[in-house]
Amino acid sequence: MTGPFPLDDARAFDARVAGAKAAGLARAAAAHLPVLPAHVVPIEVLAPALATGASAIGRSPASARLAVAACRIDPVALEAIRAVCAPYPRGAIVRSSSPLERDPRWSGAFATYHEVDVGDLETALLGCAASVFSRDVVGRCEQLGVPVSELRMGAVIQPWLPLDGGGTATVADGAVSIHGVAGDPAALVAGAVRGERAFVRSGRAVEGDPGLGGLGPDVALRVAALTDRVSKELGARTIEWGLASGTLWLLQVRDSAAASSGARLPAPSRQPTEIERRIAIVAQRFPGPMGEATLLPLSPALERLPRPVPIAVSDPASTLRQILALAAVLRSAVWTADPADAELRWSVFARDLLAGASDPPGPGASTAIDVSETDRLAGLMEGLGRSMTEAGSLTHPDLVWRASPADLEEALRRQGYRPSVPRGPDRWEPLIAAVVCADGAVAEGVGASPGVGAGRAHPLVSGAGRPAPRSVLVAPRPVPQIAPLLWGCAGLVTSEGSEGAHLFDVARSLGVPAVTSLQGEPGAFAPGSLVAVDGDRGAIAVLEPSTAASIHGVRPAQAGA
C-alpha cells in the first residue's frame, strides 16, 4: 500500500488521491507561499477503515465510528508515516483531507488533531476517518443526497507549532476582511470565540484592529498581502492563517467556488400598508402553494388568524379534496364571485400588491367568514400534514403547505413519491421581512452572511426538535454541528462567534442570511416569534406573537391560541 508523500509529489495535486485540503496546500507550496512542511496520507490508506464504517452505518453513526476506531492501518504504511513524523520536535498536527472540501457546504465538517505523538498517529488518522460518520456529516449527506458510503478521506500531516495567533481572511471587492484571535485559531473557526476584525483596503488603509488582539501593529497588513497573493496566484478567495514566533504561515486555502441554493431577498424599501401587514402574517403562518390555494386569499376578510388545531385524518386523499372544495367556497364568498373569477381576482390583487401598487383593487365589502370554517380548514391541513409525515410522504408536517395541490395528489396516489418542495423563499417572504422590520424590535449584530430572510424563530435548545421549513435558527454560537439544519432555513442568528467561523461558510454557500455577535440572549425569543435577518446590515428584527396577532385583529391574550 502507498505510504505518505510530500507536498511536492505530483500525486498531492490531485484531490481524488490526496483530498482537497492537501491539493490546495500543494498548489500553495508550489507557488512559494509560506506553507509548513507537510506529508500527505493518501485516500487509499484510510479506504479500508471507511469501508468498515460504511458497513456499520446501518446500525447508527456511533456504531460506524466505533467500527472505524477498531480498525488497523496497514503496518507498512503506518511505519512510513511514523518515520516522517519522528523528527517533529513537538509532535504533529493531523488534518482530515477530503475531496469534498472544495465545496464550502462541507466547511468544518471533518476532524483535526493537534500535538499528536508518534505513538498516537494511528489513532488520530482513524479519528479523521471516523469523522466521516459523525452526525454532522451524515446530516449534510442527507441534505445533499450523497451516500455516506461514497465519502473518501485522506490526511495532511505537518509539524505542530504553538501559534501566537491566527484566523481567516477573505478578499472581495478590492478589500480583505480579516478575523483573528490570539492563541490557537481553532476556537475561532469552530465558532467558540469572536476574536478581532480588521479590513484592509488598497493594501494600505486599515479599519478595525490592525493588531488583531495584540498580535502586532502590522499583522493585518501582512495577512492582507498574503491573501492577495493567494487570490492572484491560486484564484482562491479565502485562507486560514497562523502566526508563530513572528512568522506568518498559510494553514489552508479555500477555493472560491460556492454552491448557492437560495435566492437573496432585497432589503425592505418602504413601510408596509395595513393590508400588506395582514396578508404578510397569514402568508408566514400558512405559506407556499397550499397556503395560496386555501387561506391566503381569505386574509383581507379574516377577523383573526385561523387556529390550526390538527384534525385526525383517516382518508388523506378524501381530506385533500375536502380542503380544496371548502377553500373554493370561502374564496368565492370573500371575493364575491364564482370560483374561477374569485381565483383570478385574488391572483391579480396579489400580483399588483407584490409589484408595489399603492392601492390594488381588493375584494371590497365581502361577506363575513365563519371563523369556525377557517379554523376547520387550517385544522384539516395540519392533520393532512401529520398524516403524510407519518406515512413517509413528507419529512416535516409543515411541508404540506409548501407543496402544490397536484403534487400532494400525486404523493397520495403513488406510493414512495415525495412532493417537490422548494427550499428557498417564496414570493411573500420579502413582504414578511418588511413587516417584521417595520413593526418588530430591532437588535444589532454583525453581518456574517449577506441577504435578507424572515421566518419563525427556532431557538436551538434542548428538546427543540427539527426546525420547520424557512425557520430562523437561533443559537448561542456558530458551531459546525448546526450545519445540517441550515438547508431550507430563512436565516441564522448567533449571540457569539466570529464571521470567520466555518458555519458561516456553509450559510453563505447556501444563500442563508446570518447575523452574529447579537446583543441579547437567543433564549429570549418567545416561541412563535417572527424574525427578519438582514445579513447585509448586520441586524435583526423580532416581532413577538402578541404583536403579530394584534396586526390581524387578535387581542394579545389570544396570541398563542
Coordinates of C-alpha atoms in Angstrom, one line a residue:
M1 CA 0.0 0.0 0.0
T2 CA 1.2 3.5 -0.8
G3 CA 2.7 5.4 2.1
P4 CA 2.9 9.1 2.7
F5 CA 4.4 11.5 0.2
P6 CA 5.5 15.2 0.4
L7 CA 3.5 18.1 -1.0
D8 CA 5.8 18.5 -4.0
D9 CA 4.9 15.0 -5.2
A10 CA 2.6 15.1 -8.3
R11 CA 0.0 13.0 -6.5
A12 CA -0.5 15.7 -3.9
F13 CA -2.1 18.0 -6.5
D14 CA -4.9 15.5 -7.3
A15 CA -7.8 15.9 -4.8
R16 CA -9.0 12.5 -5.8
V17 CA -5.8 11.0 -4.4
A18 CA -4.9 13.4 -1.6
G19 CA -8.1 15.3 -0.8
A20 CA -8.9 18.9 -1.4
K21 CA -7.1 20.3 1.6
A22 CA -3.8 18.6 0.6
A23 CA -4.2 19.6 -3.0
G24 CA -4.8 23.3 -2.0
L25 CA -1.6 23.3 0.1
A26 CA 0.4 21.6 -2.6
R27 CA -0.6 24.3 -5.1
A28 CA 0.3 27.0 -2.5
A29 CA 3.7 25.4 -1.8
A30 CA 4.4 25.2 -5.5
A31 CA 3.7 28.9 -5.7
H32 CA 6.3 29.5 -3.0
L33 CA 3.7 30.7 -0.5
P34 CA 4.5 30.2 3.2
V35 CA 3.3 26.6 3.9
L36 CA 4.6 24.4 6.7
P37 CA 6.4 21.3 5.6
A38 CA 3.8 18.5 5.1
H39 CA 3.2 15.0 4.0
V40 CA 0.1 13.5 2.6
V41 CA -1.6 10.3 3.7
P42 CA -3.4 9.3 0.6
I43 CA -7.0 8.3 0.5
E44 CA -6.3 4.7 -0.2
V45 CA -4.6 4.3 3.2
L46 CA -7.8 5.1 5.0
A47 CA -10.1 3.4 2.5
P48 CA -10.4 0.1 4.3
A49 CA -11.4 1.8 7.6
L50 CA -14.0 3.8 5.8
A51 CA -15.4 0.7 4.2
T52 CA -15.7 -0.9 7.6
G53 CA -17.5 2.1 8.9
A54 CA -19.9 2.2 5.9
S55 CA -20.8 -1.4 6.6
A56 CA -21.8 -0.5 10.2
I57 CA -23.6 2.8 9.5
G58 CA -26.9 1.0 9.1
R59 CA -27.0 0.4 12.9
S60 CA -26.1 4.0 13.8
P61 CA -23.4 6.7 13.2
A62 CA -22.0 5.8 16.5
S63 CA -21.6 2.1 15.5
A64 CA -19.8 3.2 12.4
R65 CA -17.4 5.4 14.3
L66 CA -16.7 2.6 16.8
A67 CA -16.1 0.2 13.9
V68 CA -13.5 2.6 12.4
A69 CA -11.8 3.1 15.7
A70 CA -11.3 -0.7 16.0
C71 CA -9.5 -0.9 12.6
R72 CA -5.8 -1.0 12.0
I73 CA -3.9 0.9 9.3
D74 CA -1.7 -1.1 7.0
P75 CA 1.5 -1.7 9.1
V76 CA 3.9 -0.8 6.3
A77 CA 2.1 2.5 5.5
L78 CA 1.9 3.3 9.3
E79 CA 5.6 2.7 9.8
A80 CA 6.4 5.1 7.0
I81 CA 4.0 7.7 8.4
R82 CA 5.7 7.4 11.8
A83 CA 9.1 7.8 10.3
V84 CA 8.0 11.0 8.6
C85 CA 6.8 12.4 11.9
A86 CA 9.6 11.2 14.1
P87 CA 11.7 14.4 13.7
Y88 CA 8.9 16.7 14.7
P89 CA 10.0 18.2 18.0
R90 CA 6.5 18.9 19.3
G91 CA 4.5 16.2 17.6
A92 CA 2.3 16.5 14.6
I93 CA -0.9 18.1 13.5
V94 CA -3.1 15.6 11.7
R95 CA -5.8 17.2 9.4
S96 CA -8.5 15.5 7.5
S97 CA -8.4 16.0 3.7
S98 CA -11.5 15.0 1.8
P99 CA -12.2 15.6 -1.9
L100 CA -15.5 17.2 -0.8
E101 CA -13.8 20.1 0.9
R102 CA -13.6 22.2 -2.3
D103 CA -17.3 22.8 -1.7
P104 CA -17.9 25.2 1.2
R105 CA -21.0 23.4 2.2
W106 CA -18.6 20.9 3.9
S107 CA -16.7 23.6 5.7
G108 CA -15.8 22.5 9.3
A109 CA -17.2 19.0 8.8
F110 CA -14.1 16.8 9.4
A111 CA -11.7 16.3 12.3
T112 CA -8.2 17.8 13.0
Y113 CA -5.9 16.6 15.8
H114 CA -3.2 18.7 17.5
E115 CA 0.0 17.8 19.3
V116 CA -0.1 14.2 18.2
D117 CA 2.8 12.0 19.4
V118 CA 4.3 9.4 17.1
G119 CA 2.6 6.6 19.1
D120 CA -0.8 8.2 18.6
L121 CA -0.7 8.7 14.9
E122 CA -2.8 5.7 14.1
T123 CA -5.5 6.8 16.5
A124 CA -5.5 10.3 15.0
L125 CA -5.7 9.1 11.4
L126 CA -8.6 6.7 12.3
G127 CA -10.2 9.7 14.1
C128 CA -10.1 11.6 10.8
A129 CA -11.8 8.6 9.1
A130 CA -14.3 8.2 11.9
S131 CA -15.4 11.9 11.5
V132 CA -17.0 10.9 8.1
F133 CA -19.6 9.1 10.3
S134 CA -20.3 12.0 12.7
R135 CA -24.0 13.1 12.9
D136 CA -23.0 16.4 11.4
V137 CA -21.5 14.8 8.3
V138 CA -24.3 12.2 8.0
G139 CA -26.8 15.1 8.2
R140 CA -25.0 17.0 5.4
C141 CA -25.0 13.9 3.3
E142 CA -28.8 13.5 3.7
Q143 CA -29.4 17.1 2.7
L144 CA -27.1 16.9 -0.4
G145 CA -28.3 13.4 -1.4
V146 CA -24.7 12.0 -1.1
P147 CA -24.4 8.4 0.2
V148 CA -22.2 8.2 3.2
S149 CA -20.6 5.1 1.7
E150 CA -19.2 7.2 -1.1
L151 CA -17.2 9.6 1.1
R152 CA -13.4 9.4 0.9
M153 CA -10.8 10.7 3.3
G154 CA -7.0 11.3 3.3
A155 CA -4.9 13.4 5.7
V156 CA -2.3 16.1 5.9
I157 CA 0.4 15.7 8.5
Q158 CA 2.6 18.7 9.5
P159 CA 4.8 19.6 12.4
W160 CA 2.7 21.1 15.2
L161 CA 3.6 24.6 16.1
P162 CA 2.2 26.5 19.1
L163 CA 0.6 29.5 17.4
D164 CA 0.7 33.0 18.8
G165 CA -2.5 33.7 16.8
G166 CA -4.3 33.1 13.7
G167 CA -7.7 33.2 11.9
T168 CA -9.3 33.6 8.5
A169 CA -9.1 36.2 5.7
T170 CA -11.3 36.7 2.6
V171 CA -10.7 39.1 -0.4
A172 CA -13.7 40.6 -2.1
D173 CA -14.3 43.9 -4.0
G174 CA -10.7 45.1 -3.6
A175 CA -10.7 44.7 0.2
V176 CA -9.5 42.0 2.6
S177 CA -11.7 41.1 5.6
I178 CA -9.6 39.6 8.3
H179 CA -10.6 37.8 11.5
G180 CA -8.0 36.9 14.1
V181 CA -7.5 35.7 17.6
A182 CA -4.6 35.4 20.0
G183 CA -3.5 31.8 20.5
D184 CA -4.8 28.8 18.6
P185 CA -7.3 29.9 15.9
A186 CA -9.2 26.6 16.1
A187 CA -11.6 28.1 18.6
L188 CA -12.4 30.9 16.2
V189 CA -13.2 28.8 13.1
A190 CA -15.2 26.4 15.4
G191 CA -17.4 29.3 16.4
A192 CA -16.4 29.3 20.1
V193 CA -14.8 32.8 20.2
R194 CA -15.3 36.0 18.3
G195 CA -11.7 37.4 18.0
E196 CA -10.9 40.7 16.4
R197 CA -11.7 42.1 12.9
A198 CA -9.8 44.3 10.5
F199 CA -10.4 45.5 6.9
V200 CA -7.5 46.3 4.6
R201 CA -8.4 48.4 1.5
S202 CA -6.0 49.0 -1.4
G203 CA -3.2 47.2 0.5
R204 CA -2.7 50.2 2.9
A205 CA -5.8 51.6 4.7
V206 CA -6.6 49.5 7.8
E207 CA -10.0 49.7 9.5
G208 CA -10.8 48.0 12.8
D209 CA -8.0 46.4 14.8
P210 CA -4.7 46.4 12.9
G211 CA -3.0 44.3 15.6
L212 CA -5.9 41.8 15.8
G213 CA -6.0 41.5 19.5
G214 CA -2.4 42.4 20.3
L215 CA -0.6 40.2 17.7
G216 CA 1.3 43.2 16.4
P217 CA 0.6 46.6 14.6
D218 CA 1.3 45.3 11.1
V219 CA -0.3 41.8 11.3
A220 CA -3.4 42.9 9.3
L221 CA -1.3 44.3 6.5
R222 CA 0.8 41.1 6.3
V223 CA -2.3 38.9 6.3
A224 CA -3.9 41.1 3.6
A225 CA -0.8 40.8 1.5
L226 CA -0.8 37.0 1.8
T227 CA -4.5 36.8 1.0
D228 CA -4.0 38.9 -2.1
R229 CA -1.1 36.7 -3.2
V230 CA -3.2 33.6 -2.8
S231 CA -6.1 35.2 -4.7
K232 CA -3.8 36.2 -7.6
E233 CA -1.7 33.1 -7.9
L234 CA -4.3 30.4 -7.0
G235 CA -7.6 32.0 -7.6
A236 CA -8.8 31.3 -4.1
R237 CA -10.6 34.0 -2.1
T238 CA -10.3 32.7 1.5
I239 CA -7.4 31.5 3.6
E240 CA -6.8 30.3 7.1
W241 CA -3.5 31.7 8.6
G242 CA -1.4 31.4 11.7
L243 CA 1.4 33.4 13.3
A244 CA 4.2 31.6 15.2
S245 CA 7.3 33.5 16.6
G246 CA 6.7 36.3 14.1
T247 CA 6.4 34.1 11.1
L248 CA 3.1 34.1 9.1
W249 CA 2.0 30.7 7.8
L250 CA -0.7 29.8 5.3
L251 CA -2.7 27.0 7.0
Q252 CA -5.4 26.4 4.5
V253 CA -6.6 27.6 1.1
R254 CA -10.3 27.6 0.3
D255 CA -11.4 27.6 -3.3
S256 CA -13.8 30.4 -4.3
A257 CA -16.4 28.2 -6.0
A258 CA -19.6 28.2 -3.9
A259 CA -22.9 26.5 -4.5
S260 CA -26.0 28.6 -3.9
S261 CA -29.4 27.1 -3.4
G262 CA -31.3 30.1 -2.1
A263 CA -32.2 33.4 -3.7
R264 CA -31.2 36.6 -1.9
L265 CA -34.1 38.8 -1.0
P266 CA -34.0 42.6 -1.4
A267 CA -33.9 44.7 1.8
P268 CA -37.3 46.3 2.6
S269 CA -37.5 49.7 0.9
R270 CA -40.7 51.2 2.4
Q271 CA -43.2 51.0 5.2
P272 CA -45.9 48.3 4.6
T273 CA -49.6 49.2 4.4
E274 CA -52.2 47.8 6.7
I275 CA -53.4 45.3 4.2
E276 CA -49.8 44.2 3.5
R277 CA -49.3 43.7 7.2
R278 CA -52.4 41.5 7.5
I279 CA -51.5 39.4 4.4
A280 CA -47.9 39.0 5.5
I281 CA -48.9 37.5 8.8
V282 CA -51.2 35.0 7.1
A283 CA -48.6 34.2 4.4
Q284 CA -46.0 33.4 7.0
R285 CA -48.2 31.1 9.0
F286 CA -49.8 29.4 6.0
P287 CA -47.1 29.6 3.3
G288 CA -46.5 28.1 -0.1
P289 CA -48.7 26.8 -2.9
M290 CA -51.3 25.3 -0.5
G291 CA -51.4 28.5 1.6
E292 CA -52.2 30.3 -1.7
A293 CA -54.8 27.8 -2.6
T294 CA -56.6 27.9 0.8
L295 CA -56.2 30.6 3.5
L296 CA -54.1 33.4 1.9
P297 CA -56.9 34.6 -0.5
L298 CA -59.2 34.9 2.6
S299 CA -56.8 37.1 4.5
P300 CA -58.4 40.5 3.7
A301 CA -61.6 39.3 5.3
L302 CA -60.3 37.3 8.3
E303 CA -61.3 38.6 11.7
R304 CA -58.4 36.7 13.2
L305 CA -55.8 34.2 12.3
P306 CA -57.2 30.7 11.9
R307 CA -56.3 28.3 14.7
P308 CA -54.7 25.2 13.1
V309 CA -55.6 22.6 15.7
P310 CA -54.9 19.3 13.8
I311 CA -58.0 17.3 12.8
A312 CA -57.5 13.5 12.6
V313 CA -57.3 12.2 9.0
S314 CA -58.4 8.7 8.1
D315 CA -58.5 9.1 4.3
P316 CA -55.8 11.6 3.2
A317 CA -57.0 11.7 -0.5
S318 CA -60.5 12.5 0.5
T319 CA -59.3 15.1 3.0
L320 CA -57.3 16.9 0.4
R321 CA -60.4 17.1 -1.9
Q322 CA -62.4 18.3 1.0
I323 CA -59.8 21.0 1.8
L324 CA -59.8 22.3 -1.8
A325 CA -63.6 22.3 -2.1
L326 CA -64.0 24.2 1.2
A327 CA -61.3 26.7 0.2
A328 CA -63.1 27.4 -3.1
V329 CA -66.4 28.1 -1.3
L330 CA -64.7 30.5 1.1
R331 CA -62.7 32.3 -1.6
S332 CA -65.9 32.9 -3.6
A333 CA -67.5 34.4 -0.5
V334 CA -64.6 36.8 0.1
W335 CA -64.2 37.9 -3.5
T336 CA -68.0 37.8 -4.3
A337 CA -67.5 35.9 -7.4
D338 CA -67.8 32.3 -8.8
P339 CA -64.8 30.1 -8.0
A340 CA -62.9 30.7 -11.3
D341 CA -63.4 34.5 -11.2
A342 CA -62.6 34.7 -7.4
E343 CA -59.3 32.9 -8.1
L344 CA -58.5 35.3 -10.9
R345 CA -59.4 38.4 -8.8
W346 CA -57.1 37.2 -6.0
S347 CA -54.3 36.4 -8.4
V348 CA -54.4 39.9 -9.9
F349 CA -54.7 41.5 -6.5
A350 CA -51.6 39.6 -5.2
R351 CA -49.6 40.4 -8.3
D352 CA -50.3 44.1 -8.0
L353 CA -49.6 44.1 -4.3
L354 CA -46.3 42.5 -4.7
A355 CA -45.4 44.8 -7.6
G356 CA -45.8 47.7 -5.2
A357 CA -49.1 49.1 -6.3
S358 CA -50.3 51.6 -3.7
D359 CA -54.0 50.6 -3.8
P360 CA -54.7 47.4 -5.7
P361 CA -58.4 46.6 -6.1
G362 CA -59.3 44.3 -3.3
P363 CA -62.5 42.3 -2.5
G364 CA -64.5 45.3 -1.4
A365 CA -67.3 44.7 1.1
S366 CA -67.1 41.0 1.3
T367 CA -69.3 38.6 3.2
A368 CA -68.0 37.9 6.7
I369 CA -66.4 34.4 7.0
D370 CA -67.4 32.0 9.7
V371 CA -64.2 31.7 11.7
S372 CA -65.1 28.1 12.6
E373 CA -64.8 27.3 8.9
T374 CA -61.3 28.8 8.6
D375 CA -60.3 27.0 11.8
R376 CA -61.6 23.8 10.3
L377 CA -59.7 24.4 7.0
A378 CA -56.4 25.1 8.9
G379 CA -57.0 22.0 11.1
L380 CA -57.6 19.7 8.2
M381 CA -54.4 20.9 6.5
E382 CA -52.4 20.3 9.8
G383 CA -54.0 16.9 10.1
L384 CA -53.1 16.1 6.5
G385 CA -49.5 17.2 7.1
R386 CA -49.1 14.9 10.1
S387 CA -50.7 12.0 8.3
M388 CA -48.4 12.3 5.3
T389 CA -45.4 12.7 7.5
E390 CA -46.3 9.6 9.4
A391 CA -46.7 7.8 6.1
G392 CA -43.2 9.0 4.9
S393 CA -44.5 11.2 2.1
L394 CA -43.3 14.3 3.8
T395 CA -40.3 14.9 6.1
H396 CA -42.0 17.6 8.2
P397 CA -45.7 18.3 8.6
D398 CA -45.3 22.0 7.7
L399 CA -44.1 20.9 4.2
V400 CA -47.8 20.2 3.4
W401 CA -48.3 23.9 3.0
R402 CA -45.3 24.3 0.6
A403 CA -46.3 21.6 -1.9
S404 CA -48.7 22.2 -4.7
P405 CA -52.2 20.6 -4.7
A406 CA -51.2 18.5 -7.8
D407 CA -48.0 17.2 -6.1
L408 CA -49.9 16.3 -2.9
E409 CA -52.4 14.4 -5.0
E410 CA -49.6 12.5 -6.7
A411 CA -48.0 11.7 -3.4
L412 CA -51.3 10.3 -2.1
R413 CA -51.8 8.3 -5.3
R414 CA -48.3 6.9 -5.8
Q415 CA -46.5 5.0 -3.0
G416 CA -43.0 6.2 -2.4
Y417 CA -43.5 9.5 -4.2
R418 CA -42.5 12.7 -2.3
P419 CA -43.7 16.1 -3.3
S420 CA -41.1 18.5 -4.7
V421 CA -40.8 21.3 -2.2
P422 CA -38.6 24.3 -2.9
R423 CA -36.1 25.1 -0.2
G424 CA -35.8 28.8 -0.9
P425 CA -38.1 31.7 -0.1
D426 CA -41.5 32.1 -1.7
R427 CA -42.7 35.3 -3.3
W428 CA -44.2 36.6 0.0
E429 CA -41.0 36.4 2.1
P430 CA -39.8 39.9 1.2
L431 CA -43.1 41.3 2.3
I432 CA -42.9 39.3 5.6
A433 CA -39.4 40.7 6.2
A434 CA -40.6 44.2 5.5
V435 CA -43.5 43.9 8.1
V436 CA -41.2 42.4 10.7
C437 CA -38.6 45.1 10.2
A438 CA -41.2 47.8 10.4
D439 CA -43.1 46.6 13.5
G440 CA -40.6 44.4 15.3
A441 CA -37.9 45.2 17.9
V442 CA -34.5 45.7 16.3
A443 CA -31.3 44.2 17.6
E444 CA -27.8 45.0 16.2
G445 CA -25.1 42.5 15.5
V446 CA -22.5 41.8 12.8
G447 CA -23.4 40.5 9.3
A448 CA -21.9 37.1 8.7
S449 CA -23.8 36.0 5.5
P450 CA -25.5 38.5 3.1
G451 CA -29.1 38.8 2.2
V452 CA -32.5 39.2 3.9
G453 CA -34.8 36.5 5.1
A454 CA -37.7 36.1 7.5
G455 CA -39.4 33.3 9.4
R456 CA -40.4 31.9 12.7
A457 CA -37.7 31.8 15.4
H458 CA -36.3 28.3 16.2
P459 CA -34.1 28.6 19.2
L460 CA -31.7 25.6 19.3
V461 CA -32.2 24.5 22.8
S462 CA -32.6 21.0 24.3
G463 CA -35.7 19.3 23.1
A464 CA -36.4 21.9 20.4
G465 CA -36.8 19.3 17.6
R466 CA -36.2 19.8 13.9
P467 CA -36.9 23.3 12.6
A468 CA -39.8 23.8 10.3
P469 CA -39.0 25.0 6.7
R470 CA -38.0 28.6 6.4
S471 CA -37.4 28.9 10.1
V472 CA -34.7 31.3 11.5
L473 CA -32.2 29.3 13.6
V474 CA -31.1 31.0 16.8
A475 CA -28.1 29.6 18.6
P476 CA -25.6 30.8 21.2
R477 CA -22.5 30.0 19.0
P478 CA -21.9 29.1 15.3
V479 CA -20.8 25.6 15.9
P480 CA -20.3 23.3 12.8
Q481 CA -22.8 20.7 14.1
I482 CA -25.6 23.1 13.3
A483 CA -24.8 22.9 9.5
P484 CA -27.3 20.2 8.5
L485 CA -30.1 22.3 9.8
L486 CA -29.3 25.2 7.5
W487 CA -30.8 23.7 4.4
G488 CA -34.1 25.3 3.7
C489 CA -33.8 27.9 6.6
A490 CA -34.6 31.6 6.2
G491 CA -31.8 32.8 8.4
L492 CA -29.3 32.2 11.2
V493 CA -28.7 34.2 14.3
T494 CA -26.0 33.7 16.9
S495 CA -25.2 35.8 20.0
E496 CA -21.5 34.9 19.9
G497 CA -18.8 33.8 17.5
S498 CA -16.8 35.2 14.6
E499 CA -17.8 35.8 11.0
G500 CA -14.8 33.6 10.2
A501 CA -16.4 30.5 11.7
H502 CA -16.8 27.5 9.4
L503 CA -20.6 27.5 9.9
F504 CA -20.9 30.9 8.1
D505 CA -19.1 29.4 5.1
V506 CA -21.9 26.9 4.9
A507 CA -24.5 29.6 5.3
R508 CA -23.0 31.8 2.6
S509 CA -22.8 28.9 0.2
L510 CA -26.5 28.1 0.8
G511 CA -27.6 31.7 0.5
V512 CA -28.8 31.8 4.1
P513 CA -28.6 35.3 5.6
A514 CA -26.8 35.3 9.0
V515 CA -26.0 37.7 11.8
T516 CA -23.6 37.1 14.7
S517 CA -22.5 38.8 17.8
L518 CA -26.1 39.7 18.6
Q519 CA -26.8 41.9 21.5
G520 CA -29.0 39.8 23.8
E521 CA -29.6 36.2 24.6
P522 CA -31.1 33.9 21.9
G523 CA -33.3 32.2 24.5
A524 CA -35.3 35.4 24.9
F525 CA -37.2 34.8 21.7
A526 CA -40.7 33.8 22.5
P527 CA -42.0 30.6 20.7
G528 CA -43.6 31.7 17.5
S529 CA -41.8 35.0 17.2
L530 CA -41.2 36.2 13.7
V531 CA -37.6 37.2 12.9
A532 CA -36.2 39.1 10.0
V533 CA -32.5 38.6 9.4
D534 CA -30.6 41.3 7.5
G535 CA -27.1 39.9 6.9
D536 CA -26.1 43.0 4.8
R537 CA -26.7 45.5 7.6
G538 CA -25.9 43.1 10.5
A539 CA -29.2 43.5 12.2
I540 CA -32.3 41.5 13.1
A541 CA -35.9 42.5 13.9
V542 CA -38.2 40.4 16.2
L543 CA -42.0 40.5 16.1
E544 CA -43.4 38.8 19.1
P545 CA -46.6 36.6 18.7
S546 CA -48.8 39.0 20.5
T547 CA -47.8 41.9 18.2
A548 CA -48.2 39.8 15.1
A549 CA -51.6 38.6 16.3
S550 CA -52.8 42.2 17.0
I551 CA -52.0 43.2 13.4
H552 CA -54.6 40.7 12.4
G553 CA -57.3 41.7 14.9
V554 CA -56.5 39.3 17.6
R555 CA -56.2 40.5 21.2
P556 CA -52.7 39.8 22.7
A557 CA -54.3 37.4 25.2
Q558 CA -55.3 35.2 22.2
A559 CA -51.9 35.3 20.5
G560 CA -50.9 31.8 21.5
A561 CA -54.3 30.3 20.7

